[in-house]
Every structure is written in C-alpha cells, then in structure tokens.
XYZ file of C-alpha atoms in Angstrom:
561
model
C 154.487 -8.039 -7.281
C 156.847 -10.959 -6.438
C 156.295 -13.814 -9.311
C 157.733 -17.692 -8.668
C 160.105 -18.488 -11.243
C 160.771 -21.485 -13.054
C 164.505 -21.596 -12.455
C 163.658 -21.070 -8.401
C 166.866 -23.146 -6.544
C 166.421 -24.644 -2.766
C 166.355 -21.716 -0.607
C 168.848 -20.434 1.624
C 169.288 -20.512 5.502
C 166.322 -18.711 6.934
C 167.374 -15.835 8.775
C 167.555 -15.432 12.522
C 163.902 -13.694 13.575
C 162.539 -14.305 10.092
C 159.351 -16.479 9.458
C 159.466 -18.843 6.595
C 156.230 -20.165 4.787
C 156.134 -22.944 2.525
C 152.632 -24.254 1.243
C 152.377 -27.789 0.402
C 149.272 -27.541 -1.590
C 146.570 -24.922 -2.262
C 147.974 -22.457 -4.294
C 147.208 -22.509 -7.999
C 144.905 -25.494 -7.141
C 141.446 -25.865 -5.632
C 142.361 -28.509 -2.535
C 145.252 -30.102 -1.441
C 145.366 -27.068 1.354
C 148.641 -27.616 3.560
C 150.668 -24.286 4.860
C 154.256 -24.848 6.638
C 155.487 -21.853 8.601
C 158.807 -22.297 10.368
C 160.432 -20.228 13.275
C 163.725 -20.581 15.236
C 163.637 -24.485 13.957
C 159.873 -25.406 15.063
C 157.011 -26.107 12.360
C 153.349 -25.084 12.647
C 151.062 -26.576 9.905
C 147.738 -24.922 9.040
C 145.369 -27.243 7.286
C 146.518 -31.083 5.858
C 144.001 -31.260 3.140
C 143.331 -33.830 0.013
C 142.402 -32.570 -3.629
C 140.165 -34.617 -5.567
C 141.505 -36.687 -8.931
C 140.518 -34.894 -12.323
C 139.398 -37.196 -15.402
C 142.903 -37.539 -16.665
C 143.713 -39.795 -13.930
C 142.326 -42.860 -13.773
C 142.202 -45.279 -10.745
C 143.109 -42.296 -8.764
C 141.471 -42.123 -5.216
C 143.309 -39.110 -3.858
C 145.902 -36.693 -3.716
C 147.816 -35.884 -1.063
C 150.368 -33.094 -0.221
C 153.787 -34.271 -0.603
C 155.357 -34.484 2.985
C 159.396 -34.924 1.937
C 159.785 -31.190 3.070
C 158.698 -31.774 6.110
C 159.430 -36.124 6.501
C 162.450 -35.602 8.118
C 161.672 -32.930 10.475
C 158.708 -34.537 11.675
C 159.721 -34.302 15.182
C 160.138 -29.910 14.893
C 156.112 -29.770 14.266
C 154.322 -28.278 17.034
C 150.837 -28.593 16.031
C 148.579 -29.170 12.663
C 145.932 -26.014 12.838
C 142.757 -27.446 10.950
C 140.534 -23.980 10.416
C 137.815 -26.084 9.509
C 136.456 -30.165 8.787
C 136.460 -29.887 5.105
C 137.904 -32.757 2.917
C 140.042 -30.054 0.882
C 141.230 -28.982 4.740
C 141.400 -32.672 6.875
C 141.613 -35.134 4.170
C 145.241 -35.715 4.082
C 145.826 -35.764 8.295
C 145.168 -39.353 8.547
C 148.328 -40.005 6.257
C 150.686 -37.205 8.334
C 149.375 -39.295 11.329
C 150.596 -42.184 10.073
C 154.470 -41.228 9.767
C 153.844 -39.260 13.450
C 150.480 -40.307 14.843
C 151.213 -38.112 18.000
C 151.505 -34.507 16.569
C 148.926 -32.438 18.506
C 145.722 -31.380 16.249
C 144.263 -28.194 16.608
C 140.708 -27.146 15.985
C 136.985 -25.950 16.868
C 134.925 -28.786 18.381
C 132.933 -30.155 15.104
C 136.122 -29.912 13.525
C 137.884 -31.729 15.527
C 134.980 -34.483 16.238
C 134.460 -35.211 12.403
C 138.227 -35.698 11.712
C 138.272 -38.101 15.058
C 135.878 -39.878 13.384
C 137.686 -40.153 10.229
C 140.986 -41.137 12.033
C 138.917 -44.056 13.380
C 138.632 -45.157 10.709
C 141.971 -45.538 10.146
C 142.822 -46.806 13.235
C 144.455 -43.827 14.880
C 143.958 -42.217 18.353
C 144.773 -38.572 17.893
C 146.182 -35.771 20.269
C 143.492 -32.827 20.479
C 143.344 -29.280 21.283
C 139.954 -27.666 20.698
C 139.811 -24.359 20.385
C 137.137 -21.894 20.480
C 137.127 -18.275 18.746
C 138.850 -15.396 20.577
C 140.898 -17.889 22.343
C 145.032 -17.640 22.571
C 147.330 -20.834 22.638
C 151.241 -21.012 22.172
C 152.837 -23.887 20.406
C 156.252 -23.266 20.924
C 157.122 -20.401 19.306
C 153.817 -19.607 17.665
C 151.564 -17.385 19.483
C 147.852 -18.760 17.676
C 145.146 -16.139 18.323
C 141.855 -18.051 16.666
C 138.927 -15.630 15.049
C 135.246 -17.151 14.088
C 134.817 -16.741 10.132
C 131.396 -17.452 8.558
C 131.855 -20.464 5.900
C 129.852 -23.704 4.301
C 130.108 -25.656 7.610
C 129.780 -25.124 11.069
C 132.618 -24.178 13.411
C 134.942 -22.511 10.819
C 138.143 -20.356 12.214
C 141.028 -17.902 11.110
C 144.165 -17.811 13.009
C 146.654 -15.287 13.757
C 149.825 -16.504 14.041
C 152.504 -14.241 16.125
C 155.850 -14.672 16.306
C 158.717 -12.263 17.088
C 158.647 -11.909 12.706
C 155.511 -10.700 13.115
C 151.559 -11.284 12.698
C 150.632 -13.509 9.697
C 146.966 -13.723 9.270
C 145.477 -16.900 7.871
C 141.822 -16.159 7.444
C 141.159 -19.997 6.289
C 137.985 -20.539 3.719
C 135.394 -17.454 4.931
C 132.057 -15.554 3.597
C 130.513 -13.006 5.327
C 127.358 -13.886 5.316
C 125.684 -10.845 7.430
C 122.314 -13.173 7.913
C 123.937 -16.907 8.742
C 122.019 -19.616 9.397
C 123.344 -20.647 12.829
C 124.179 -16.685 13.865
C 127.880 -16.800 13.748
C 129.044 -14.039 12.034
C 132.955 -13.619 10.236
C 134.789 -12.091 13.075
C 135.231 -8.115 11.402
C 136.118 -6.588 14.365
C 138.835 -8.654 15.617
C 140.170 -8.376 11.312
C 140.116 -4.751 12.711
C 141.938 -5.014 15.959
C 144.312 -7.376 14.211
C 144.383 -4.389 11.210
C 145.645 -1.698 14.168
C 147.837 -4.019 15.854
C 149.899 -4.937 13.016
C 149.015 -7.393 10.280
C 152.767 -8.536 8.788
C 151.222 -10.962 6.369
C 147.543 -11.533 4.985
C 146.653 -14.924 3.603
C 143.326 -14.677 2.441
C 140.630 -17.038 0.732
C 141.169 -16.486 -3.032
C 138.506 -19.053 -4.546
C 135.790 -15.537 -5.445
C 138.111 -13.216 -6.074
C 136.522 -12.938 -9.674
C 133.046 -12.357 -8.290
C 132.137 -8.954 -8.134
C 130.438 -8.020 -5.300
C 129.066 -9.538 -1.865
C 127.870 -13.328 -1.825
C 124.205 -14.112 -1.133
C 123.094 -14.831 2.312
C 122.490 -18.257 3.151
C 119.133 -17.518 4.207
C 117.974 -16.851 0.963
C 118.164 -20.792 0.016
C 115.687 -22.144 2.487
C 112.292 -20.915 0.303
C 113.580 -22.329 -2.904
C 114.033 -26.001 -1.029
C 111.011 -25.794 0.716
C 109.046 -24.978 -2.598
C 110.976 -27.665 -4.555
C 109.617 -30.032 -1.286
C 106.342 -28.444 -1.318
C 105.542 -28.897 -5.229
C 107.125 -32.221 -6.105
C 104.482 -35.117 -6.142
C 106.879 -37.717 -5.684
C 110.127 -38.383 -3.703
C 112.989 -35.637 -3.331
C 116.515 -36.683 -3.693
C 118.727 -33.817 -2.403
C 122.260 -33.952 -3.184
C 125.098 -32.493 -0.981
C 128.444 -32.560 0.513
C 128.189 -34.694 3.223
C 130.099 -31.673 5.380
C 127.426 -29.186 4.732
C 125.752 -29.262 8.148
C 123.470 -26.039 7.204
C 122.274 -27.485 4.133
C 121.028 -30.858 5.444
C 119.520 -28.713 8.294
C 117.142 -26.647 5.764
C 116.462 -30.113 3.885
C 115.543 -31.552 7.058
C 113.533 -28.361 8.760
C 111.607 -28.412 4.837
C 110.453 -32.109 5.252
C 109.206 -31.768 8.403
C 107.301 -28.919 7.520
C 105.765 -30.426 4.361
C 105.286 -33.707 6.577
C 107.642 -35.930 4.825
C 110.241 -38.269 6.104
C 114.435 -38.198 5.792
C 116.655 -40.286 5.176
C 120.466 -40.387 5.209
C 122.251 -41.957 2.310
C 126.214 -42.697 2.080
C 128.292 -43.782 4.354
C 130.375 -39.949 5.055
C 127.208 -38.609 4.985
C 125.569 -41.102 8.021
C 128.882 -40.693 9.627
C 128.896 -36.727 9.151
C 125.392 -36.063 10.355
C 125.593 -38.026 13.257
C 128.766 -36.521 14.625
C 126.886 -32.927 14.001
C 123.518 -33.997 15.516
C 125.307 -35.392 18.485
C 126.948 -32.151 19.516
C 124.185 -30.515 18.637
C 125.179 -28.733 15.504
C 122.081 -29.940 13.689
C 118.519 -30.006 15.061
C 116.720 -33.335 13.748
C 112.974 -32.373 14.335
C 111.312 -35.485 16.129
C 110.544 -38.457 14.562
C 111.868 -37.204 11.115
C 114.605 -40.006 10.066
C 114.195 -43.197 8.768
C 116.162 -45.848 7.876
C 117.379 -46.028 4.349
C 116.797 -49.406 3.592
C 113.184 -49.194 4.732
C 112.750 -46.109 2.923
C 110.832 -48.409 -0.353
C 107.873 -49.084 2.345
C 107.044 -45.549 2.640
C 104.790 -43.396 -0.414
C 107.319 -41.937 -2.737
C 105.400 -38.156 -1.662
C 106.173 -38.743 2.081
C 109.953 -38.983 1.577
C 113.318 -36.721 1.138
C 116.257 -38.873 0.489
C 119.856 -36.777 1.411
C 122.898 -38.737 -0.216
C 126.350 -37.716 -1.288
C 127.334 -37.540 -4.654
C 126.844 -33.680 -5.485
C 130.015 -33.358 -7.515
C 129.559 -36.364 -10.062
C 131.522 -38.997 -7.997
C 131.594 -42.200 -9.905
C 131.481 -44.380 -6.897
C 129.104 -41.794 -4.463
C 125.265 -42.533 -4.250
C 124.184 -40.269 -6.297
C 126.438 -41.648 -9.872
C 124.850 -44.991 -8.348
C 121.347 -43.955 -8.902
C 121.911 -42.411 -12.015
C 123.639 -45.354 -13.747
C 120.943 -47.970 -11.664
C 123.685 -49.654 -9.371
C 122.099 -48.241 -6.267
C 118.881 -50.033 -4.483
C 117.369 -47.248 -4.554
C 115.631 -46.581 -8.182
C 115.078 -43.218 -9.875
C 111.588 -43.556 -10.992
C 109.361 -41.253 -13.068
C 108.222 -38.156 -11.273
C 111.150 -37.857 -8.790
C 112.728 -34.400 -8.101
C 116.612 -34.217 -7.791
C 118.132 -31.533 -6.039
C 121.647 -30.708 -6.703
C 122.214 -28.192 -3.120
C 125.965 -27.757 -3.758
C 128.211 -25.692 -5.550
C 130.156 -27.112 -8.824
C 133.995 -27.707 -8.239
C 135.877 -26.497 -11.157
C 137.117 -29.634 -13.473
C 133.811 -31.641 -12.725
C 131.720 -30.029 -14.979
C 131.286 -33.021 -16.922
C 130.926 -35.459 -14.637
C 127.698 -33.856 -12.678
C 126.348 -33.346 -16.702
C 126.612 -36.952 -16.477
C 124.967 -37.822 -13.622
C 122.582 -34.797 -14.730
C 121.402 -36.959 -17.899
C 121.126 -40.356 -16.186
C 118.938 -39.011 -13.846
C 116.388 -37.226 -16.650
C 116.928 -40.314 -18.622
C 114.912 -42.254 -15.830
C 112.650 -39.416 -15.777
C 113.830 -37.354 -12.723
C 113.252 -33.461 -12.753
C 117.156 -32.459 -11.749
C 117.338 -28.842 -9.904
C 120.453 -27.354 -9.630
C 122.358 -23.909 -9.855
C 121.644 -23.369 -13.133
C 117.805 -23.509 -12.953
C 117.238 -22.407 -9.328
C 118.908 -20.459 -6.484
C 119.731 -23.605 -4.819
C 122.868 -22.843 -3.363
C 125.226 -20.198 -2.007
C 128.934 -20.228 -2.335
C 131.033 -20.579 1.174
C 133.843 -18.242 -0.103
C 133.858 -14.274 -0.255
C 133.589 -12.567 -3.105
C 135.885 -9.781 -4.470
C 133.521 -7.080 -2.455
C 134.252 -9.035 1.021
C 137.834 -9.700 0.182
C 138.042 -6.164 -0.408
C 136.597 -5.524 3.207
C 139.074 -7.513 4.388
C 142.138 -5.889 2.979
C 140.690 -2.480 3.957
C 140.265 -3.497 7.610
C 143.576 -5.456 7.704
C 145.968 -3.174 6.262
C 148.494 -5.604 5.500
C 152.117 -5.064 5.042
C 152.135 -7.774 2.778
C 149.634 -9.693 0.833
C 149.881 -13.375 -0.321
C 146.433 -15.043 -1.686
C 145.904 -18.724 -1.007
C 143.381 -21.120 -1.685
C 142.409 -20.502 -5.590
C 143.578 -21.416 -9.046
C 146.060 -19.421 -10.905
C 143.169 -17.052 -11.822
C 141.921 -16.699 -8.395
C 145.207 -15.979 -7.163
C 145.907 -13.358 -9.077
C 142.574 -11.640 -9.172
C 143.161 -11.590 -5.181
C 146.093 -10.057 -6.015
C 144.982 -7.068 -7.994
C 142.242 -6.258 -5.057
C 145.435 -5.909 -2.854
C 146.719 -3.197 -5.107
C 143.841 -1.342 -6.016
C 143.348 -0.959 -1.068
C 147.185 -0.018 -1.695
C 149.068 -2.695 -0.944
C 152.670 -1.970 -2.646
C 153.142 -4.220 -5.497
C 156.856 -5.476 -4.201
C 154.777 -6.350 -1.402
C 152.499 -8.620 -2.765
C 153.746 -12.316 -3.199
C 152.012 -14.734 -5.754
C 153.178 -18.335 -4.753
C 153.002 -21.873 -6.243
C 153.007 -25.209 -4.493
C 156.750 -25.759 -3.114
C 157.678 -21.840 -3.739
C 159.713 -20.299 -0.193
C 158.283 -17.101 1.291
C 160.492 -15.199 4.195
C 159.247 -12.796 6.189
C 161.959 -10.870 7.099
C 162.388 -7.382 8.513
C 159.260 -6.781 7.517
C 158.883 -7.992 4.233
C 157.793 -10.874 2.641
C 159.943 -12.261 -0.387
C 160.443 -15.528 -2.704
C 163.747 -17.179 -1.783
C 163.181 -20.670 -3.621
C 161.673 -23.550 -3.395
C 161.487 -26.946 -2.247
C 159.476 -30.173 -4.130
C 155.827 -30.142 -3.309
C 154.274 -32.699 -6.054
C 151.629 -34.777 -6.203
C 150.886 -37.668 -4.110
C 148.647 -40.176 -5.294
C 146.071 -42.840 -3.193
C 145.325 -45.657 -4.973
C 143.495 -48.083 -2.995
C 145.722 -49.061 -0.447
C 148.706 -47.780 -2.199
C 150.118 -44.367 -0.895
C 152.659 -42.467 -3.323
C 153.196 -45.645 -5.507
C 151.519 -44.937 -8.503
C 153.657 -41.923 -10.302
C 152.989 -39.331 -12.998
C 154.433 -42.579 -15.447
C 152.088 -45.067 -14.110
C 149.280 -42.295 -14.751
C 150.754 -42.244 -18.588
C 150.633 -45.712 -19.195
C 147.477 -45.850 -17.482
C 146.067 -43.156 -20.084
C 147.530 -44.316 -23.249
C 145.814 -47.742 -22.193
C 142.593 -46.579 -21.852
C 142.874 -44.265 -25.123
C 144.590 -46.715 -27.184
C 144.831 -50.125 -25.806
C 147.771 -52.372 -26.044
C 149.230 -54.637 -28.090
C 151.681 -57.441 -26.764
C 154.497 -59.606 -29.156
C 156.552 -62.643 -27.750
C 159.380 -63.847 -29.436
C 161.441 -66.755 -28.897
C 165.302 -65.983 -29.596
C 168.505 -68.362 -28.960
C 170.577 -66.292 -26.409
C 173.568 -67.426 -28.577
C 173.366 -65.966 -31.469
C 170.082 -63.683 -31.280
C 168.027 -65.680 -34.438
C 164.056 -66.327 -34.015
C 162.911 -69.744 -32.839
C 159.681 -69.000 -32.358
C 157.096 -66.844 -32.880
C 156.015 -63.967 -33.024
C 152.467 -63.871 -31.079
C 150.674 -60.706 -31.283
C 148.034 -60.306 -28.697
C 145.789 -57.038 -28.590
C 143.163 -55.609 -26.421
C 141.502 -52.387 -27.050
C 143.503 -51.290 -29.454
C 141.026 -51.095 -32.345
C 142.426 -53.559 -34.535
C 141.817 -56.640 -36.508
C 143.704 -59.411 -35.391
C 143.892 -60.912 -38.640
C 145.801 -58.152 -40.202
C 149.132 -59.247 -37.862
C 149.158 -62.390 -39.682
C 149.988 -59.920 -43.127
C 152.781 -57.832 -40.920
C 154.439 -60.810 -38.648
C 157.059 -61.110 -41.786
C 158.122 -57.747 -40.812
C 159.285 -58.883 -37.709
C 160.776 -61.402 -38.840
C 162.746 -59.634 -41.196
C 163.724 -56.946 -38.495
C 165.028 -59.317 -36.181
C 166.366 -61.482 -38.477
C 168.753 -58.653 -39.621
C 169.647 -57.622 -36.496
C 170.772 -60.990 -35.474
C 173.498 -61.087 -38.549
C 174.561 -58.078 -37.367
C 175.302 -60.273 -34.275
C 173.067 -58.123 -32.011
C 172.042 -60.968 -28.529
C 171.316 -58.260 -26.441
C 167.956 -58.363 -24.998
C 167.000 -55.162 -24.098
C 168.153 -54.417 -27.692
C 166.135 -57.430 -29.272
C 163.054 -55.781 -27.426
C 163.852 -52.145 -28.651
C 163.709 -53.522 -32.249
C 160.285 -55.379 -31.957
C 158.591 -52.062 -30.191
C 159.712 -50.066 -32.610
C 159.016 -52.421 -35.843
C 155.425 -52.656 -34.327
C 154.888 -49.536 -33.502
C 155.995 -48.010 -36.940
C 153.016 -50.424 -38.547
C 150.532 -49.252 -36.324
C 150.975 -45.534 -36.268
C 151.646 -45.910 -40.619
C 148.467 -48.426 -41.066
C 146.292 -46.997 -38.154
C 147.414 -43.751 -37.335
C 147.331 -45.058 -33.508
C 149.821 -45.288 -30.762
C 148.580 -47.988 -28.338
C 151.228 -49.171 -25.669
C 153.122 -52.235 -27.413
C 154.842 -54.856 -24.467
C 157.825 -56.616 -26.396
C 158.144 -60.183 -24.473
C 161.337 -61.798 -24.834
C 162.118 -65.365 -24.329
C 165.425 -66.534 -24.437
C 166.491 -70.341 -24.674
C-alpha cells in the first residue's frame, strides 16, 4: 500500500505511454474536488470544485484549488469533466475560467445548465459539451466513455477515461440507490463491462467507506416529510442544499398534497430551482409557488417555506432567521426541517442555528430525531460491489478525509486488490500509471486558495494568523516619537487597545518601562528603526503575557523626526 511521504521531491519526467494523475483537491478533505491526468503533454481535468471555510478562518468566503500546477500549461487542457453540479464539484470553474475562459466544459445537461448559470454571474460565456450516459467523446488523447451513477442531484456521471496507459475509472460522488426517486439507477453493468475490459485504475467515492452496509433508499424519506407537513399546525421551514433537486421535489409534491403553498427562499436556491424546473428536472404541481415576499399574507398552516442554509451558514437564510435578521420571523409553533446531511466540521454551527430557532419557539427536525435524510454517497457494502465488479489493477480512493480514504482502502484489500497496488494520495502527491502500475513519484504544491470578497489568493495562511490572534486576543498598538539622530524618545508612548481585555489605565503604571527600554537602547547608540520597533514589541509583550497571561497582537508605530 503506497503511502505519500513527507520528504516527497517534484517528480520526474513522466514516461512515454504512462498516465500521470495529480489531484488538486479532494483527497484527505471533504471538497475542493479537482483531478489532473496528463498524457503525451495534454491535460484532462475532472471536477474544479470549492471547499467550504472551517471556523478557524475568519472572513473566509472560499477555497479554491491551487492552479500553479497547471497556470502555465493552461493552453495543454483539453477539457474540464464536471461529473456532476455540486458546489464541492463546480464551485471553483468560474475562477479556472477566468485565467482561460475558453477551455471546453464537459457535462450532463443540468450540470452543465446550473454552472452556466453560475458563470453568468460572473460574466463568462462558456464552451459546452453535454454529454449523456453511455456516450463516447475524445479530447485529444483521452478517450471519455461517461456511465449514469445514482447521487444527491439529478444528472450525476462516472467517466472512463482511456488512453493507450490504460482505463482509469473515475466513478465521481455515487449511491446505489436500487429505488431512486427519478428512476436512474448507478450504471452496474457498464462497472461490469468496464470490470472485463480492463479497469487500470479505480477512483472511487470514499466519503462512506466507514458505513457498514448499503445506504437507505431515497424513497424512504418522502413519508417522514409528508407527516412532518401533515402534523405541524403552523408554517414548515424546510432546509436544504439548494442543489438537491429530489429533495425540494418531495417538499413540494408534500405541500401540495396537504394543500399548502411553497415558497423559494435564497438567492442559489431561486436560481437552482428554476434552472431544474425549466428543463424539467423538477415537477412544480400547478399553482403551488408563491412569492416570498408575499408569503406574510398567507395563514402560517397553508405555507412551506424552502431556503438554504442547511449547514449553519452565517450569511444563508436559514442563520438569518435564527438570529432575526431575515424578514421572515420564526414564530411560536413553526416546524423546521433540517432535509440535509451534516458536513463534517459544521457540527457546531447547525447546533447554533439549531438553538436560535427553539429559542423563538420552533420545533427543529433533523437527522438526529427523524429519518429526514439519506446520504448521496455509497456505503462500504456498495463500494464493495464496486470493487468486486471492477476488478481493478489498481485502487486509489478519492473524495474523503484521511479516514475515509483509508477505510476505502482496506475494502480494496479485503476484494484482493494487492497492497503495492493500492495508492493512498494527498493533495499535490504524483501518481504514474505506468506499465501497468500505479506508483507515487512526488509531488507538486497544491495549497489552499482563499476568496475573500473580491480578493482571490490574497489573503495567506499569515493573514489567517493575524486574523485569529485578533479575534482571540485583540490588539494593542504603541507610538513612539524618536529623533532619527541619535534614537532618544521625544514623545510618547501612546498605548491604544481594542479587545484585548485590558484596563487602559494600567499602561499609565508600565509606560516607564518603555521608556526605560528605549532609553537604554538609544545609549547603546541603537537608530535603527526596525530595531527601535523590535524593542517596544517585545517590552510590551513581556508585560502582557507576565501581568495577563495573554498574547494579543502588539503594532509598534514608529515616528521618526
């Protein structure tokens, strides 16, 4: 079982007929999910996908694959394969558009629509291919045969990717749901054909590989929301990625049954549902949605609200609700209904919104109280299934945390998969497939880039720091006045603090220590600046951490005349 290693160089020249792989993001990480193969000097990329900030850092919006491997090759890439229109997936295109907005984008229809519709947003025109299952297309030298998989939103696909290397199989985020919703079953039999033809190199969906057994069919969610519809006496809030097509269409189908009205709340969600309902991915019964902001003039028991905001998002409508900076109030009596899975890390953040909504006297349903939702990934039963009707040469799982990963792993020895031919990856680690085997060669940088605002790969793992300590600790900030000559105080110093927990009055009681710390250093004949300013940080920050056993971030301003 091939490890990466910390003390991994750049890799070597890839090999005449070998396949290199190189992901970008999605490997010990939930998100972020970009894959780079490379043959004969051309680029495919499967998936361009964002991951989602955690607590630690602030101001974050999102985080992006790093594209230096690939910046400067931008030209060699024939095609961006999207197996399916989630954020974790799509997010991140709009920015690879941006550096070359005319690299062809291949995908199933709604896929392809609801990223179009996010690229308008941005102001870009993209180049499409859609694709439909058990259709072949070449891009360059990569021979794409696409397979429909079962997952959490409509249209979802695997690819096979052939090239004289061989058959890597990228099975994308899949169940296999044997009673789906909208009929579209996880392509076994073409696994299978795939499995006798030749399968090089499995990639597989790694996010259940701890669950035992076989997920539960999405069909089994419908009577719990229609009997949280049916037996709440006031309004219904249901909460859900804004992606989840088959979701909103059991909300929706429920309401109309029970004779209650929709409405769509959040902008991705509007945007998400309309691109679906327009290609006819979701059936609106007639007469069914209303307008959100004349949802108050309807009876609180006639309504179903559907908003974003599943996952704790501070600034999605949901958070709004629960902290009342949304127009629309919880109020006594409402039902909220959490339809969504929980994303590892945001635990704490949907226990947040959780409380605010009880606080205002909302009954909150979720996964922990009531089968309410269904996971979109295969568990370790399924995967299994997959292995056995693959019978891959090698094995590499994607798409999971550390844990996931190597759980995967473990299923792909125990169907008999040799351990040397099993590869566990990180972000930026080099895979070969050469002659038949897959190996670690090195690896390139693949860090994290973060959106802030309008900012794109400004704001570093520093910034993130600073940003941290000042939110934990505050700052505190001393100006001095020093003649350049000869280094001695003229002025000051001013101690200004914010956040940082302290009385202001006690820097009147440690000023003299300053003074005394400067003053020596200027009889020493010290008039360097940066050295004046090195001697004030570390004078102050000796008091506080002695006095106040704190460590807030201390901005030495030095004036020289």
């Amino acid at each position: 079982m091939s490890h990466p290693h910390p003390e991994l160089g750049p890799p070597p020249v890839l090999p005449e007929g070998g396949l290199r792989i190189v992901a970008l993001g999605g490997l010990g990480e939930i998100g972020r999910n970009m894959a780079v193969f490379e043959y004969d000097g051309r680029l495919l990329v499967v998936d361009c996908g964002v991951l989602f900030p955690e607590p630690d850092q602030p101001g974050v919006d999102l985080i992006l694959p790093d594209f230096e491997y690939i910046r400067d090759r931008l030209d060699d890439v024939e095609a961006v394969v999207l197996t399916h229109a989630h954020e974790d997936h799509i997010g991140a295109v709009p920015y690879l558009l941006r550096e070359r907005r005319n690299i062809p984008l291949i995908g199933s229809k709604l896929t392809l629509a609801l990223i179009e519709a996010k690229l308008t947003e941005h102001r870009i025109q993209p180049t499409k291919v859609e694709v439909i299952e058990g259709e072949r297309h070449v891009f360059g030298p990569f021979d794409c045969e696409f397979l429909a998989v079962n997952h959490s939103i409509p249209d979802a696909l695997a690819v096979a990717i052939r090239t004289p290397a061989g058959i890597v199989l990228h099975t994308g985020d899949f169940r296999m749901d044997q009673l789906p919703s909208d009929g579209r079953l996880t392509d076994l039999g073409g696994f299978a054909r795939l499995g006798t033809e030749g399968v090089d190199l499995l990639m597989s969906d790694s996010t259940n590989a701890e669950v035992p057994g076989f997920v539960t069919s999405e069909r089994e969610i419908a009577p719990v929301i229609d009997e949280v519809i049916r037996t709440s006496e006031q309004r219904v809030i249901v909460a859900s990625f804004a992606s989840h097509v088959h979701r909103i269409q059991q909300v929706m189908d429920a309401a109309a049954r029970h004779g209650r009205k929709a409405a769509l709340v959040g902008r991705s969600m509007v945007r998400n549902m309309g691109v679906a309902r327009d290609l006819g991915y979701l059936k609106v019964p007639p007469d069914l949605i209303v307008d959100s902001r004349d949802i108050e003039e309807w009876p609180p028991e006639d309504v179903v609200l559907i908003c974003t905001g599943s996952q704790g998002e501070p600034m999605a409508a949901l958070s709004r609700m629960a902290n009342r900076d949304h127009p629309i109030r919880i109020a006594e009596g409402d039902t909220v209904l959490l339809a969504s899975s929980l994303v590892p890390g945001n635990e704490t953040a949907v226990n947040k919104v959780i409380n605010g909504l009880t606080r205002w006297g909302a009954r909150v349903v979720h996964k922990g109280n009531a089968k309410v939702h269904v996971s979109g990934h295969a568990a370790a039963g399924e995967l299994l299934y997959v292995l056995n009707l693959t019978r891959p040469s090698n094995f590499m799982p994607v798409h999971g945390e550390w844990r996931h990963l190597r759980a995967h792993a473990k299923l792909a020895a125990l169907t008999g998969v040799p351990d040397d031919h099993i590869v566990i990856a990180e972000d930026g680690v080099v895979v070969d497939l050469v002659d038949g085997r897959a190996r670690i060669v090195g690896a390139v940088h693949a860090g994290y880039v973060y959106v802030d605002g309008s900012s794109v790969g400004e704001i570093t793992d520093t910034s993130l720091k600073d940003r941290r300590i000042l939110g934990d600790e505050g700052f505190i900030s001393v100006v001095v006045v020093v003649d350049s000559n000869t280094g001695k105080l003229t002025a000051g110093p001013e101690i200004h603090a914010r956040g940082s927990g302290i009385d202001p009055a006690q820097f009147d009681e440690f000023i003299p220590q300053i003074e005394r710390a400067l003053a020596e250093k200027a009889a020493d004949g010290v008039v360097d600046m940066q050295e004046i300013r090195r001697v004030v940080r570390r004078t102050v920050g000796r008091w506080v951490s002695d006095t106040y056993r704190r460590r807030p971030m201390i901005i030495p301003v030095v004036v020289e005349v």
